[in-house]
Short mmCIF file of C-alpha atoms in Angstrom, two decimals:
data_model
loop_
_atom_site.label_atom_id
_atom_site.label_comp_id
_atom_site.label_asym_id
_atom_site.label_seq_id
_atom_site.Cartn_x
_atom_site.Cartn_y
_atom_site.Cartn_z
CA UNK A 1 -15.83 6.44 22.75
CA UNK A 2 -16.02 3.41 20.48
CA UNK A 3 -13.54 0.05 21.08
CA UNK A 4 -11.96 -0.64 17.77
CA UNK A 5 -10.42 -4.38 16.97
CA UNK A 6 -8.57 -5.38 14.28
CA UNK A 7 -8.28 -9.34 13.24
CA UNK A 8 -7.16 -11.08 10.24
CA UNK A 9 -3.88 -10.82 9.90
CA UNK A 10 -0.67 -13.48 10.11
CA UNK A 11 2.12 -14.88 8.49
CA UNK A 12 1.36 -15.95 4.82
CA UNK A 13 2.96 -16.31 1.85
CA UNK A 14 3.63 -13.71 -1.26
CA UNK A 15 0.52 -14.59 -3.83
CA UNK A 16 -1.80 -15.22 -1.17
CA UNK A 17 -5.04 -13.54 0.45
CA UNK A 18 -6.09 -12.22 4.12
CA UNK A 19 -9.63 -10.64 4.92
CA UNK A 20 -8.78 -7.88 7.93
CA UNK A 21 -11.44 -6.99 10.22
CA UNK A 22 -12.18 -3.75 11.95
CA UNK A 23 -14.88 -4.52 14.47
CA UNK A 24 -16.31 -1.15 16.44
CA UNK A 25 -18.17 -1.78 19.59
CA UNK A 26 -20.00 0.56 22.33
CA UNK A 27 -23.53 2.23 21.79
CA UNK A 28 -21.74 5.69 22.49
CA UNK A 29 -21.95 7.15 18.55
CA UNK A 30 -24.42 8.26 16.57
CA UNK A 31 -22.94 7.08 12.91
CA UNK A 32 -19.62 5.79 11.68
CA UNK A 33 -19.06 8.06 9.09
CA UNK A 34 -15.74 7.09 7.90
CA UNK A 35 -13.15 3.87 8.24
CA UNK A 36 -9.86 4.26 7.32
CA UNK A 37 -7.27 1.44 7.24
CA UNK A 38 -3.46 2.20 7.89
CA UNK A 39 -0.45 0.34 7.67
CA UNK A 40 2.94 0.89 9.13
CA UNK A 41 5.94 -0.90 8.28
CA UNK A 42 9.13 -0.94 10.71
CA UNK A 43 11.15 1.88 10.26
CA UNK A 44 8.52 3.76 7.65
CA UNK A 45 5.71 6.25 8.52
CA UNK A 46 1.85 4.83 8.57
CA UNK A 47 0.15 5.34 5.31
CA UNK A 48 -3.37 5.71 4.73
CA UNK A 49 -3.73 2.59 2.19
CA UNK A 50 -7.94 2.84 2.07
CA UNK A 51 -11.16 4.26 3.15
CA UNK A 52 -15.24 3.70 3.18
CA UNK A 53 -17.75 6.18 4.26
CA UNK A 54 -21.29 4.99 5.75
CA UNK A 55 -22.80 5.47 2.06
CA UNK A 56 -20.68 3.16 0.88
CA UNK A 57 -18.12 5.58 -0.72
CA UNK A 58 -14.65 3.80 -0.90
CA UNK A 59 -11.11 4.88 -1.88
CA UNK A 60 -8.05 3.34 -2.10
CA UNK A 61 -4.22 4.63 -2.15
CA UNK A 62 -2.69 4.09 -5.03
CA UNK A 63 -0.30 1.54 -4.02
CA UNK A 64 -2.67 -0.84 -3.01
CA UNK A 65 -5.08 0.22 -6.07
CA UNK A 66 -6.31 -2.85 -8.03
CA UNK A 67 -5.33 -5.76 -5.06
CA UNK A 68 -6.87 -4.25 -1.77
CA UNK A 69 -10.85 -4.44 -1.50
CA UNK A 70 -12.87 -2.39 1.45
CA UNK A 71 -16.00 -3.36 2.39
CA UNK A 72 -18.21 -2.86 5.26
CA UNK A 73 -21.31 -4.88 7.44
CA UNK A 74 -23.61 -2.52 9.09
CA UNK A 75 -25.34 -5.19 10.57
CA UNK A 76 -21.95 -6.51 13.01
CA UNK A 77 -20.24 -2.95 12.72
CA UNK A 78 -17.71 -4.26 11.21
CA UNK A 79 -15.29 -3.04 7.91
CA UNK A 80 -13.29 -5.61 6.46
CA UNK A 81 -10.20 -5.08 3.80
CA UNK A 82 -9.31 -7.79 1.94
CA UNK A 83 -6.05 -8.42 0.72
CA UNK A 84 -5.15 -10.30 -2.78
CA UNK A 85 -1.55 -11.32 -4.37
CA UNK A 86 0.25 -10.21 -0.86
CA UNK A 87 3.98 -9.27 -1.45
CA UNK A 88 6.45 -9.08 0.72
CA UNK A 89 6.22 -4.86 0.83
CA UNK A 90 2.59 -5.77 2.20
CA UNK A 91 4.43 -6.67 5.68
CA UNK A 92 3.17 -3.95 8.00
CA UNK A 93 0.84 -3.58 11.31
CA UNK A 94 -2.52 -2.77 9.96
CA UNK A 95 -4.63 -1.15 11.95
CA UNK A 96 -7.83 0.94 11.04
CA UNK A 97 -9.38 3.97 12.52
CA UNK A 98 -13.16 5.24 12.65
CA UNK A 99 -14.34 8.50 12.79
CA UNK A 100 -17.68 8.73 14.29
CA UNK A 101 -20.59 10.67 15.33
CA UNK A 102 -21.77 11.00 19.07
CA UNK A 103 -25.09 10.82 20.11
CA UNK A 104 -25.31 14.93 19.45
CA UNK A 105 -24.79 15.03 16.35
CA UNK A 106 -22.68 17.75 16.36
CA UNK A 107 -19.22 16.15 17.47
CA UNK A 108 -17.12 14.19 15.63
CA UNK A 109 -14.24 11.70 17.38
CA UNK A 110 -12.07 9.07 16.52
CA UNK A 111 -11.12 5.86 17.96
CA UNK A 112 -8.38 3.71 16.89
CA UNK A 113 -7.59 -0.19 17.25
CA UNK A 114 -4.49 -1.62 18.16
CA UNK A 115 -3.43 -3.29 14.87
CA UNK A 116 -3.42 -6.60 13.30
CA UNK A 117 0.28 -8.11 11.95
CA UNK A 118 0.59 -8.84 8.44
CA UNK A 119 3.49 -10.53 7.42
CA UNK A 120 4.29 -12.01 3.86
CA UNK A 121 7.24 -13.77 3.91
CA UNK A 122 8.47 -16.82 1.72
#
């Protein structure tokens, strides 16, 4: 299993910018293939907001489209999402999720972090 933590977020206000982290740690995986950041909002499903692969392949939901930014560091491990022109709809816990292969090669697992807070507030 891989240890997945988020860090970044906090209390800002609408118009400005937060980098998130998603750190992965443990030697237990072959390849990350895919990173997926989530954010939940109180009293509203998660939602998938966007995505990079380990070739570099991102996508983004189309809410976030045009503002959000994924980006990875194979060096550290490490996927970052940053955040431009917050709004107050951008208040969630945003937490990300890698899917990864072990050592095999043949089985794929996931491993998710606890979350960071985002909240945009004036």
């Amino acid at each position: 299993q891989v240890q997945v933590v988020e860090s970044g977020g906090g209390l800002v206000q609408p118009g400005e910018s937060l980098r998130l982290s998603c750190a992965a740690s443990g030697a237990f995986f072959y390849t990350i293939e895919t990173t997926f950041w989530y954010r939940q909002a109180p009293q509203k499903s998660r939602e998938w907001i966007a995505s990079i692969t380990s070739s570099d392949s991102a996508n983004y939901a189309d809410s976030v489209k045009g503002r959000f930014t994924i980006s990875r560091d194979n060096a550290k491990n490490t996927v970052y999402l940053q955040i431009d022109g917050l709004k107050p709809e951008d208040t969630a816990l945003y937490s990300c999720r890698i899917h990864y292969l072990g050592f095999d090669r043949t089985k794929s697992y996931d491993s998710w972090g606890r979350g960071t807070q985002v909240t945009v507030s004036s």
